[in-house]
mmCIF file of C-alpha atoms in Angstrom:
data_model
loop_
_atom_site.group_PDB
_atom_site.id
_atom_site.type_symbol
_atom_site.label_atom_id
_atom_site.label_comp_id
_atom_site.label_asym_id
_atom_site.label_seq_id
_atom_site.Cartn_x
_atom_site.Cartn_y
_atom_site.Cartn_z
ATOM 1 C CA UNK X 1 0.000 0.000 0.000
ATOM 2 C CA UNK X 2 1.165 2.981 -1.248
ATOM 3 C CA UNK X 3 1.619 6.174 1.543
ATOM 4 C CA UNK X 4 1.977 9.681 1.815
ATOM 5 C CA UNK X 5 2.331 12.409 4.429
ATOM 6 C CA UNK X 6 1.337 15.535 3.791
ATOM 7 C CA UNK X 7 2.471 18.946 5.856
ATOM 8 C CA UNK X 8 0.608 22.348 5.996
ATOM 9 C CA UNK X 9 2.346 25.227 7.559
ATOM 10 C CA UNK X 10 -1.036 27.058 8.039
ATOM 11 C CA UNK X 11 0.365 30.528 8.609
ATOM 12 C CA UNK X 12 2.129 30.540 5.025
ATOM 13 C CA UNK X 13 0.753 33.239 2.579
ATOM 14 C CA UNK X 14 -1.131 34.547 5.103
ATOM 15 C CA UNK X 15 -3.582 31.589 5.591
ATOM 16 C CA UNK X 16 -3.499 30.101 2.153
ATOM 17 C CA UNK X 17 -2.785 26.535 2.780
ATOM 18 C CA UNK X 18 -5.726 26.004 4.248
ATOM 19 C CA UNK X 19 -7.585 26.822 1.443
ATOM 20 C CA UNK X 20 -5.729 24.660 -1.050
ATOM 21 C CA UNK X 21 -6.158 21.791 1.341
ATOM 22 C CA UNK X 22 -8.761 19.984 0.380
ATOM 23 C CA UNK X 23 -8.296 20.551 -3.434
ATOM 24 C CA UNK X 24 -4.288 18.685 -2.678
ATOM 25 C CA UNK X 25 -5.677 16.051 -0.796
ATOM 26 C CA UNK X 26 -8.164 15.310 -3.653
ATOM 27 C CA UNK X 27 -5.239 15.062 -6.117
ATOM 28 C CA UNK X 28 -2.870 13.043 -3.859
ATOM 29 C CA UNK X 29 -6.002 10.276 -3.663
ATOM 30 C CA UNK X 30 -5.146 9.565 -7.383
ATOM 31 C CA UNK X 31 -1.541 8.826 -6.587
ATOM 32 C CA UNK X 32 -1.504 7.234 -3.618
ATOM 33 C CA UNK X 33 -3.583 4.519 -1.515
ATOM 34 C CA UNK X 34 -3.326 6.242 2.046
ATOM 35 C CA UNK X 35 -2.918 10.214 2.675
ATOM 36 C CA UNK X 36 -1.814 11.168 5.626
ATOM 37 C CA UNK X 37 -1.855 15.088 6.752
ATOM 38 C CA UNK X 38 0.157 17.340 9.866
ATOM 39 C CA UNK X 39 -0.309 21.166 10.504
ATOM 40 C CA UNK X 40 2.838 22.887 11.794
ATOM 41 C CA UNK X 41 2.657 24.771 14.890
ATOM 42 C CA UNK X 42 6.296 26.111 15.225
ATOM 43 C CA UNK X 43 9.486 25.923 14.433
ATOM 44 C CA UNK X 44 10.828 22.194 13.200
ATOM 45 C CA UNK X 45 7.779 21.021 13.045
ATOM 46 C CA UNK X 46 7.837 20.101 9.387
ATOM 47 C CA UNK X 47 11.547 18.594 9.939
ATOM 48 C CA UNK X 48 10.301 16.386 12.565
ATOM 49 C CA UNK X 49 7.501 15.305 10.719
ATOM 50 C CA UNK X 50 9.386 14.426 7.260
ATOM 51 C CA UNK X 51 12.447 12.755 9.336
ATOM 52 C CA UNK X 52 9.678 10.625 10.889
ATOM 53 C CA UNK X 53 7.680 9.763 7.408
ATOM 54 C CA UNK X 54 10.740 9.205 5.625
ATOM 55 C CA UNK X 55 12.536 6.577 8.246
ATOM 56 C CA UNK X 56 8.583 4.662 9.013
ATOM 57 C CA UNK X 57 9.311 4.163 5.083
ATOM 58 C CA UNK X 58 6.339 6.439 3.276
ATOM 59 C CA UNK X 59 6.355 6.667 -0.212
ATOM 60 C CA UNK X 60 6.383 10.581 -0.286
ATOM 61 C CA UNK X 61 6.139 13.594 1.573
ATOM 62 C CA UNK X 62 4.514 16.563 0.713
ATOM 63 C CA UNK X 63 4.534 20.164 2.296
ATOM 64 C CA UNK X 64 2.978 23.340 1.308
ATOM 65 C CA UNK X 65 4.263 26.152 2.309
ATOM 66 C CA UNK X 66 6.741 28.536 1.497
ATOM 67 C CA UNK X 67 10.650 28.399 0.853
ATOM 68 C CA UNK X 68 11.191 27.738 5.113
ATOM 69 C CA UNK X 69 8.241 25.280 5.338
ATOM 70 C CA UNK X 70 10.289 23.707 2.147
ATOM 71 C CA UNK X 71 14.097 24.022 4.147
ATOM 72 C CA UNK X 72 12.318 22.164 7.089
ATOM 73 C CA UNK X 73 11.333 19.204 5.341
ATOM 74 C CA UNK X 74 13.942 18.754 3.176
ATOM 75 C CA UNK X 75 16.268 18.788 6.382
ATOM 76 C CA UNK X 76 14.087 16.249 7.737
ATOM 77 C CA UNK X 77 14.520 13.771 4.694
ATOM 78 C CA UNK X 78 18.166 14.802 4.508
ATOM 79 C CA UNK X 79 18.330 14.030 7.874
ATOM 80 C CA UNK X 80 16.578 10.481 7.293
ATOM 81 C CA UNK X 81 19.230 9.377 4.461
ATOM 82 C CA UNK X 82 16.539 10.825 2.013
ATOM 83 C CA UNK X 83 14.750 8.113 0.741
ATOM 84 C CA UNK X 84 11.875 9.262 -0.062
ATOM 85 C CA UNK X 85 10.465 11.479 -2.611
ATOM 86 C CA UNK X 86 8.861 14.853 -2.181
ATOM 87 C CA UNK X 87 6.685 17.054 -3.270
ATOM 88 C CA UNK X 88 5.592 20.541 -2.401
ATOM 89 C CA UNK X 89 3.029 23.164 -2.919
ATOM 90 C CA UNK X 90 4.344 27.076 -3.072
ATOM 91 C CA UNK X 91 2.399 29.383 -1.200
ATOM 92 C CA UNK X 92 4.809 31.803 0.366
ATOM 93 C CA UNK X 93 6.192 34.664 -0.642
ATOM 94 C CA UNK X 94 9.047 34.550 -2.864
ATOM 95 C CA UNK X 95 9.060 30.496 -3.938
ATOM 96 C CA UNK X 96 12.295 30.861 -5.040
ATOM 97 C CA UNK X 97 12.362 26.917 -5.399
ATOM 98 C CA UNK X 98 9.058 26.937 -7.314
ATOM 99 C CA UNK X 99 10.591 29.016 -9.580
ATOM 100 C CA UNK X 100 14.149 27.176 -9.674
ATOM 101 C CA UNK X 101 11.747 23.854 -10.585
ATOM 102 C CA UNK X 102 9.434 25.683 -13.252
ATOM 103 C CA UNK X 103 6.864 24.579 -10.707
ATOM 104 C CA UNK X 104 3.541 26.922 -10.964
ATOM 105 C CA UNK X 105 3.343 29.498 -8.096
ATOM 106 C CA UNK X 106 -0.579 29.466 -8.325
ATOM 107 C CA UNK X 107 -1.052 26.971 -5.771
ATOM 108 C CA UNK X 108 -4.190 25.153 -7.985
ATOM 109 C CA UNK X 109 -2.093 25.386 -10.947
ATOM 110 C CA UNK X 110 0.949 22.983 -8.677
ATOM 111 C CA UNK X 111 -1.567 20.585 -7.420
ATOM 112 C CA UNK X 112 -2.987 20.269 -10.842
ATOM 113 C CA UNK X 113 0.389 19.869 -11.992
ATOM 114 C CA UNK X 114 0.773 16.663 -10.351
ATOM 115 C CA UNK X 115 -1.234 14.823 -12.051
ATOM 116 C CA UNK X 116 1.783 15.077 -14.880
ATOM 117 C CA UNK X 117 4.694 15.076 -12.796
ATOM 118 C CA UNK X 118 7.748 13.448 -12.895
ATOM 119 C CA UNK X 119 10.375 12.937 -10.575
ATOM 120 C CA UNK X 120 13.664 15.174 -10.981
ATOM 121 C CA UNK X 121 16.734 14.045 -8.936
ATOM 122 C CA UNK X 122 18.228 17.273 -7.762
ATOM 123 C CA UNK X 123 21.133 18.487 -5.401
ATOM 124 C CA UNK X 124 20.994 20.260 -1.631
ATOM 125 C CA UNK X 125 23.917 21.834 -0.219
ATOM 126 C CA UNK X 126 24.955 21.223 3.532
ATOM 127 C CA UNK X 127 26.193 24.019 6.005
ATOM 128 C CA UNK X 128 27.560 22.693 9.293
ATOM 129 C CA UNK X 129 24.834 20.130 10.322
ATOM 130 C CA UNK X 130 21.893 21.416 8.350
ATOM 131 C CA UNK X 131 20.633 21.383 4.636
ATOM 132 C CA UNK X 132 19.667 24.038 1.927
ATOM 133 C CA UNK X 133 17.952 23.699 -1.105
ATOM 134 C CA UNK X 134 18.683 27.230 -2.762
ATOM 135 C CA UNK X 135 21.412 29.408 -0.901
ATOM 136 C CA UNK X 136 22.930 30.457 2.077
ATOM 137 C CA UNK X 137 24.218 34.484 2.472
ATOM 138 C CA UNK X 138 26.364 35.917 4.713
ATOM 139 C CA UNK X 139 26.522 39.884 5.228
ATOM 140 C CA UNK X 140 24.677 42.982 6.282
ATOM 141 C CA UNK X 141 21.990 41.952 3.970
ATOM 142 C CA UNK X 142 20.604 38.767 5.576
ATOM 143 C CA UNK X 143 21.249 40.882 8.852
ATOM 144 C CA UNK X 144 18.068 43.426 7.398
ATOM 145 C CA UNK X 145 16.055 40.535 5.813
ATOM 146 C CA UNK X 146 15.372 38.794 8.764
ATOM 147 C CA UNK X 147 13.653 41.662 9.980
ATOM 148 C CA UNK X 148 10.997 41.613 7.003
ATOM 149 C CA UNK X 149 7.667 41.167 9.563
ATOM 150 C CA UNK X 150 4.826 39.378 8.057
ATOM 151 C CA UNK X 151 2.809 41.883 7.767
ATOM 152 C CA UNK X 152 5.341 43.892 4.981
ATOM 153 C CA UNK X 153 5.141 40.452 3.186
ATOM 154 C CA UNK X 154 1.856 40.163 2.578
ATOM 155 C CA UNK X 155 1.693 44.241 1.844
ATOM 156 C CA UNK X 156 4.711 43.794 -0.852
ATOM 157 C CA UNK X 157 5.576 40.552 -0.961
ATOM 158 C CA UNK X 158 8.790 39.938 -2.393
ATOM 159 C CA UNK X 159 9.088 43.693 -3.040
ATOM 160 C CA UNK X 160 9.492 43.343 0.935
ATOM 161 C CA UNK X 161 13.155 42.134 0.678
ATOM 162 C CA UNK X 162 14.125 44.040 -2.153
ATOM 163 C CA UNK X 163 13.291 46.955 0.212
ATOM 164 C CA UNK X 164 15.105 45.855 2.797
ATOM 165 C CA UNK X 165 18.211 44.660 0.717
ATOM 166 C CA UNK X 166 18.161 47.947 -0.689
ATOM 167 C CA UNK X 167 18.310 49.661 2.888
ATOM 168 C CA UNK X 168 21.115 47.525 3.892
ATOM 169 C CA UNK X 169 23.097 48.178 0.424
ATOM 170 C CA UNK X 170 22.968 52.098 1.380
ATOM 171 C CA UNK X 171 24.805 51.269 4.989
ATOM 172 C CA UNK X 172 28.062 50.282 2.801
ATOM 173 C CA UNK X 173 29.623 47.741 4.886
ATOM 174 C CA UNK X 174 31.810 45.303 4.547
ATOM 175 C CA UNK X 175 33.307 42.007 6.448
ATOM 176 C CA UNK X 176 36.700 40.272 5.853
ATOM 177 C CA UNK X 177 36.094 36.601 5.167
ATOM 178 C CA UNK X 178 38.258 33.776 4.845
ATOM 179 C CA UNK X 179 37.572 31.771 1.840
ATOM 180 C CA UNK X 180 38.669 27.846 1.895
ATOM 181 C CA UNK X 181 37.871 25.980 -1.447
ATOM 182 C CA UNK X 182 39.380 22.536 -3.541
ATOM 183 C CA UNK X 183 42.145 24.338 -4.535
ATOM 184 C CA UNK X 184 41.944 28.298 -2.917
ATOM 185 C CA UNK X 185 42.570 29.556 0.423
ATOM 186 C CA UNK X 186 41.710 33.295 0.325
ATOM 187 C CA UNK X 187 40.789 36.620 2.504
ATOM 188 C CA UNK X 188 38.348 38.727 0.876
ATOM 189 C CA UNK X 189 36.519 42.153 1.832
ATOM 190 C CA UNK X 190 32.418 42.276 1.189
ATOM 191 C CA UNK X 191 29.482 43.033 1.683
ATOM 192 C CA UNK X 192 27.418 40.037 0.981
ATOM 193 C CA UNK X 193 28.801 36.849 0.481
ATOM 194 C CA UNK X 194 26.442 33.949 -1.417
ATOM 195 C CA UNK X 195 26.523 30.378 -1.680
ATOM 196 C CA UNK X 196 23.661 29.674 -4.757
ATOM 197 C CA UNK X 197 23.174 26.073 -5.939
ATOM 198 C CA UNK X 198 20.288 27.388 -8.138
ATOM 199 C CA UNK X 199 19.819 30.135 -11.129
ATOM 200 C CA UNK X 200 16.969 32.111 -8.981
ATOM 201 C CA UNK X 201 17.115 34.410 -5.272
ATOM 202 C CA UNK X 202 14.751 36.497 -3.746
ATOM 203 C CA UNK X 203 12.251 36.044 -6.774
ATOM 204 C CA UNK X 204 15.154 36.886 -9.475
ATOM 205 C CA UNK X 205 14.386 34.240 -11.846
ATOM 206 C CA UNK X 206 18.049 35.034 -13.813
ATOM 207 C CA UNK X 207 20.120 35.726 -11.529
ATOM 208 C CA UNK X 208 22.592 33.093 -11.585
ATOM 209 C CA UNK X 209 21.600 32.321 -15.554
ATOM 210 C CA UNK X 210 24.642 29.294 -15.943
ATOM 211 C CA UNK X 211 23.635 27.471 -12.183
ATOM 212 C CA UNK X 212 21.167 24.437 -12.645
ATOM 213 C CA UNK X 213 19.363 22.533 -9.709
ATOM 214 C CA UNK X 214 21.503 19.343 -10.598
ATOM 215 C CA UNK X 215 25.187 20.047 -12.184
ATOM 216 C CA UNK X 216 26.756 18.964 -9.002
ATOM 217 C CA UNK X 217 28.002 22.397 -8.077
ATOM 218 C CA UNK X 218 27.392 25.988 -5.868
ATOM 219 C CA UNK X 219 28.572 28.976 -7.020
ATOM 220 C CA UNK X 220 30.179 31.471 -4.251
ATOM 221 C CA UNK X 221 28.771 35.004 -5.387
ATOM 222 C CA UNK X 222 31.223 37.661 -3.621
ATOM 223 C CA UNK X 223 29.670 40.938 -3.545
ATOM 224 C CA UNK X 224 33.294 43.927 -3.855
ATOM 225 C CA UNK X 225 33.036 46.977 -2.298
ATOM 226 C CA UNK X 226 31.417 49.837 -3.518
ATOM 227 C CA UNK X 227 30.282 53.278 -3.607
ATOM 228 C CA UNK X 228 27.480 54.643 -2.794
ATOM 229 C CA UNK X 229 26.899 55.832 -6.541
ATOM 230 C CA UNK X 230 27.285 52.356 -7.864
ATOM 231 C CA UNK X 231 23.798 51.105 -6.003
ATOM 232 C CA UNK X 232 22.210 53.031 -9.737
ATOM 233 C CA UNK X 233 23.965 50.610 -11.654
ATOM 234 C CA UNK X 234 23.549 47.331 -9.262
ATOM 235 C CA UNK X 235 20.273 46.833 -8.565
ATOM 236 C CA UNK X 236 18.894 46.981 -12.437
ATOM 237 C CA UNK X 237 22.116 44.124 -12.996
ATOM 238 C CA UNK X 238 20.519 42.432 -10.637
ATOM 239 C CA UNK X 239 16.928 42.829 -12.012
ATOM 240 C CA UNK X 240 17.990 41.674 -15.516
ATOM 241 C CA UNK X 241 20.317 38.798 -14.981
ATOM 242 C CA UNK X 242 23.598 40.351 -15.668
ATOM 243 C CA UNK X 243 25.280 40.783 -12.141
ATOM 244 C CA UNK X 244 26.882 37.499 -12.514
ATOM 245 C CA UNK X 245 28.995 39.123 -15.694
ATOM 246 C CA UNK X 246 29.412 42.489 -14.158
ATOM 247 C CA UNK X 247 32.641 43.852 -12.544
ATOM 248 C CA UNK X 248 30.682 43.938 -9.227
ATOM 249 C CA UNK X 249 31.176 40.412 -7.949
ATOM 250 C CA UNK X 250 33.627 37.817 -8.055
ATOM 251 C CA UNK X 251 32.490 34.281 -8.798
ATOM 252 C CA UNK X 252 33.833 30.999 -8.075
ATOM 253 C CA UNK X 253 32.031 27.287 -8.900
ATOM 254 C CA UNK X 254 33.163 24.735 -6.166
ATOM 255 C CA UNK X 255 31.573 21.692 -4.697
ATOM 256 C CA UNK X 256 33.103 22.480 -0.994
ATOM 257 C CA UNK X 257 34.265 25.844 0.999
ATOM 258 C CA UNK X 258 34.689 27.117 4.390
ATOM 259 C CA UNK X 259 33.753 30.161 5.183
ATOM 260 C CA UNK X 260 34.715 32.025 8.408
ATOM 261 C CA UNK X 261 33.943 35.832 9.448
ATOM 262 C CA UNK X 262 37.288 37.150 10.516
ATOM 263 C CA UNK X 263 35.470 40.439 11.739
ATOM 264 C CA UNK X 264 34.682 40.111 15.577
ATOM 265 C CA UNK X 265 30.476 41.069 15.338
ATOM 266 C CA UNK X 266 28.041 40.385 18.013
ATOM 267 C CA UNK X 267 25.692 39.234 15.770
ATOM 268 C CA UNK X 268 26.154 38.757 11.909
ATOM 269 C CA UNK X 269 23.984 35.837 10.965
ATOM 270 C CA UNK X 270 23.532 33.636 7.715
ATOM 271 C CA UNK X 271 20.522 33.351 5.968
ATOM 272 C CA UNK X 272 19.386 30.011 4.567
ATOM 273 C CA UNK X 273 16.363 29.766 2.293
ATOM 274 C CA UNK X 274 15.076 33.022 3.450
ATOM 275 C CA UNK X 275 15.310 31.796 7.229
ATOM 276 C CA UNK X 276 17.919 32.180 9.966
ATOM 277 C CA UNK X 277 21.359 29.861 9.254
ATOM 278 C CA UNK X 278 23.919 28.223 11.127
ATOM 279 C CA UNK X 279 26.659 31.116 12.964
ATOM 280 C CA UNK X 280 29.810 31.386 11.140
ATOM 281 C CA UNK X 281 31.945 29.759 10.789
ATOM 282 C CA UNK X 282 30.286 27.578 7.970
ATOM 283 C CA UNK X 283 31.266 24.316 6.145
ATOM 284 C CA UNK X 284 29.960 24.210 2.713
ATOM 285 C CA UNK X 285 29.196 20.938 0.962
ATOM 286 C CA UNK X 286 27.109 20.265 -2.897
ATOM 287 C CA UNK X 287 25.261 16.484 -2.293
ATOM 288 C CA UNK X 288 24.794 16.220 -5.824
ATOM 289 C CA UNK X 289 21.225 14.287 -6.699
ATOM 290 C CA UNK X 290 20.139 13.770 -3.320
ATOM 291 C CA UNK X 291 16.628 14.916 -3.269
ATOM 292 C CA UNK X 292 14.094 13.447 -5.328
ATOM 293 C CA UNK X 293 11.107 15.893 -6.546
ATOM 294 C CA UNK X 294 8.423 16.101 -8.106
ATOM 295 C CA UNK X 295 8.052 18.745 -10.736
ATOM 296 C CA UNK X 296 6.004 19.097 -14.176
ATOM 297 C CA UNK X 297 6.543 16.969 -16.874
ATOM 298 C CA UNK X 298 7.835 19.880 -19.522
ATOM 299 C CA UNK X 299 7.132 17.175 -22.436
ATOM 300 C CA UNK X 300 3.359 17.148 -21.654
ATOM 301 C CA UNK X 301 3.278 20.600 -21.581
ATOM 302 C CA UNK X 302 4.970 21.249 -24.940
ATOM 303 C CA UNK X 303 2.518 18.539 -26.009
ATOM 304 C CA UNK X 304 -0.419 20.182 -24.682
ATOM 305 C CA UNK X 305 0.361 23.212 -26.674
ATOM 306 C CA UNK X 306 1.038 21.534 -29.757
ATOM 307 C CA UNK X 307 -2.774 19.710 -29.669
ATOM 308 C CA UNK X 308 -3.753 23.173 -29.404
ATOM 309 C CA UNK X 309 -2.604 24.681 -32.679
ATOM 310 C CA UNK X 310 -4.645 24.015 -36.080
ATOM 311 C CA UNK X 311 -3.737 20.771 -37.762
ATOM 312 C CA UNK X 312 -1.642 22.259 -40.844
ATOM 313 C CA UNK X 313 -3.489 20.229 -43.137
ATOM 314 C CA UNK X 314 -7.264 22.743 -42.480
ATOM 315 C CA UNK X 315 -5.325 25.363 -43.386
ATOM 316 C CA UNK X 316 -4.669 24.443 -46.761
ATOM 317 C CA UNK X 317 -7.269 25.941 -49.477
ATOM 318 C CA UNK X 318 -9.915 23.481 -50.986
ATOM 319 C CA UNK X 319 -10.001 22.627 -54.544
#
């Protein structure tokens, strides 16, 4: 007998979930022989609940929720030996992995999706003893983000943290870092430091245009220093995919780094998949393929389209 556990974190998108319940439960009946489902109530929640599903041997977990709700049950699988595959519904506020996955961010639109999924083997990254599916930043920025309150994200939503990035950018400063890669050992001066396994962050669908979900590799953005003047010409790089090829950042593609503050701060900490991170120092490693997703199946898409247009053949003029 087939089984699956499904979590809800019901506070995501301000109450959504709850609403899309029913409608994923109805969907998941199709797939599977017994449905199983677990409201969060605070923090871990979700972790506990997919560590627990995944080592009792379920065929799949589900959450829906946004990118956190996501990072917590992922670290529960991860923290289970994975094997299990997952699936999840986006209704945060930036679904940057929804995006990363070409999975719809319309809620109704994901569930529907299922019925035509497919399962996509793709990597995590782990920091110290937890796991991240999208990236981990270190710098004034992630300082400022974590104070987004609920209430701006509903207001702007993802406008929220571009409002708040852009507050921290104006502060200008910097932290020296100690870089440890393969084959570099290096100190370095910035003001945000990123570890990206994917091509998308804070709802910039191009920002990291060459990074795919399962090459096997994170790339280390380093923000340089700047002036004041230069925040003109960042922010529409950033916008339009091209900060990656700019003069502003350094880039490097490893599988492993260590990454330690050398600044003495009280309290400078990381930002995983839009939630608090591990302290610094980090340890960075890619587990290429670990995670097993479901996402759309692109081909019945492109198919779906292609029933749509006219047959060639009633266009052609009768004789």
């Amino acid at each position: 007998m087939s089984r699956c556990l499904v979590i809800i974190n019901p506070s995501s998108g301000g109450g959504a979930a709850r609403r899309y319940m029913m409608d994923l439960q109805l969907q998941l009946t199709s797939l599977f022989d017994h449905t199983e489902v677990k409201f969060t109530a605070g923090e871990l929640d979700a972790t506990r609940f997919a560590k627990a599903a995944t080592e009792n041997h379920y065929d799949a977990v589900f959450c829906m929720g946004g990118d956190g709700t996501v990072n917590e049950t992922v670290n529960g699988i991860a923290q289970a030996g994975g094997d299990i595959n997952f699936g999840f519904i986006p209704v945060g506020t930036v679904n940057d992995m929804s995006r990363a996955l070409e999975i719809p961010r319309s809620p109704l639109a994901a569930i529907h999706a299922l019925s035509h999924s497919v399962i996509r083997h793709i990597d995590i990254g782990r920091c110290n003893d937890k796991y991240f599916c999208n990236n981990i930043a270190a710098g004034i920025i992630p300082k400022v983000v974590e104070e987004v309150t609920p209430k701006e994200k509903s207001i702007l939503g993802p406008l929220a943290y571009f409002a708040r990035g852009g507050q921290a950018l104006l502060n200008n400063k910097s932290f020296n870092y100690r870089i440890i890669t393969e084959d570099k050992d290096f100190v370095v001066k910035s003001p945000l430091v990123l570890a990206l396994l994917t091509n998308c962050v804070s709802s910039f669908e191009k920002f990291m245009p060459t990074a795919t979900v399962d090459d096997g590799f994170m790339r280390i953005i380093i923000f340089k220093e700047y002036f004041i003047l230069d925040i003109l010409r960042i922010f529409p790089l950033v916008i339009s995919g091209s900060i990656y090829n700019s003069r502003y950042v350094d880039i490097i593609t490893v599988k492993k780094a260590h990454i330690q503050l050398l600044n003495e701060v009280n309290d400078l900490p990381t930002n995983m998949d839009g939630d608090r991170g591990p302290d610094m120092p980090v340890e960075l490693e890619v587990l290429p393929k670990f995670l097993r997703v479901y996402v759309p199946d692109q081909h019945h898409k492109y198919k779906k389209k292609a029933s749509l247009l006219p047959n060639p053949a009633n266009l052609l003029p009768k004789i």
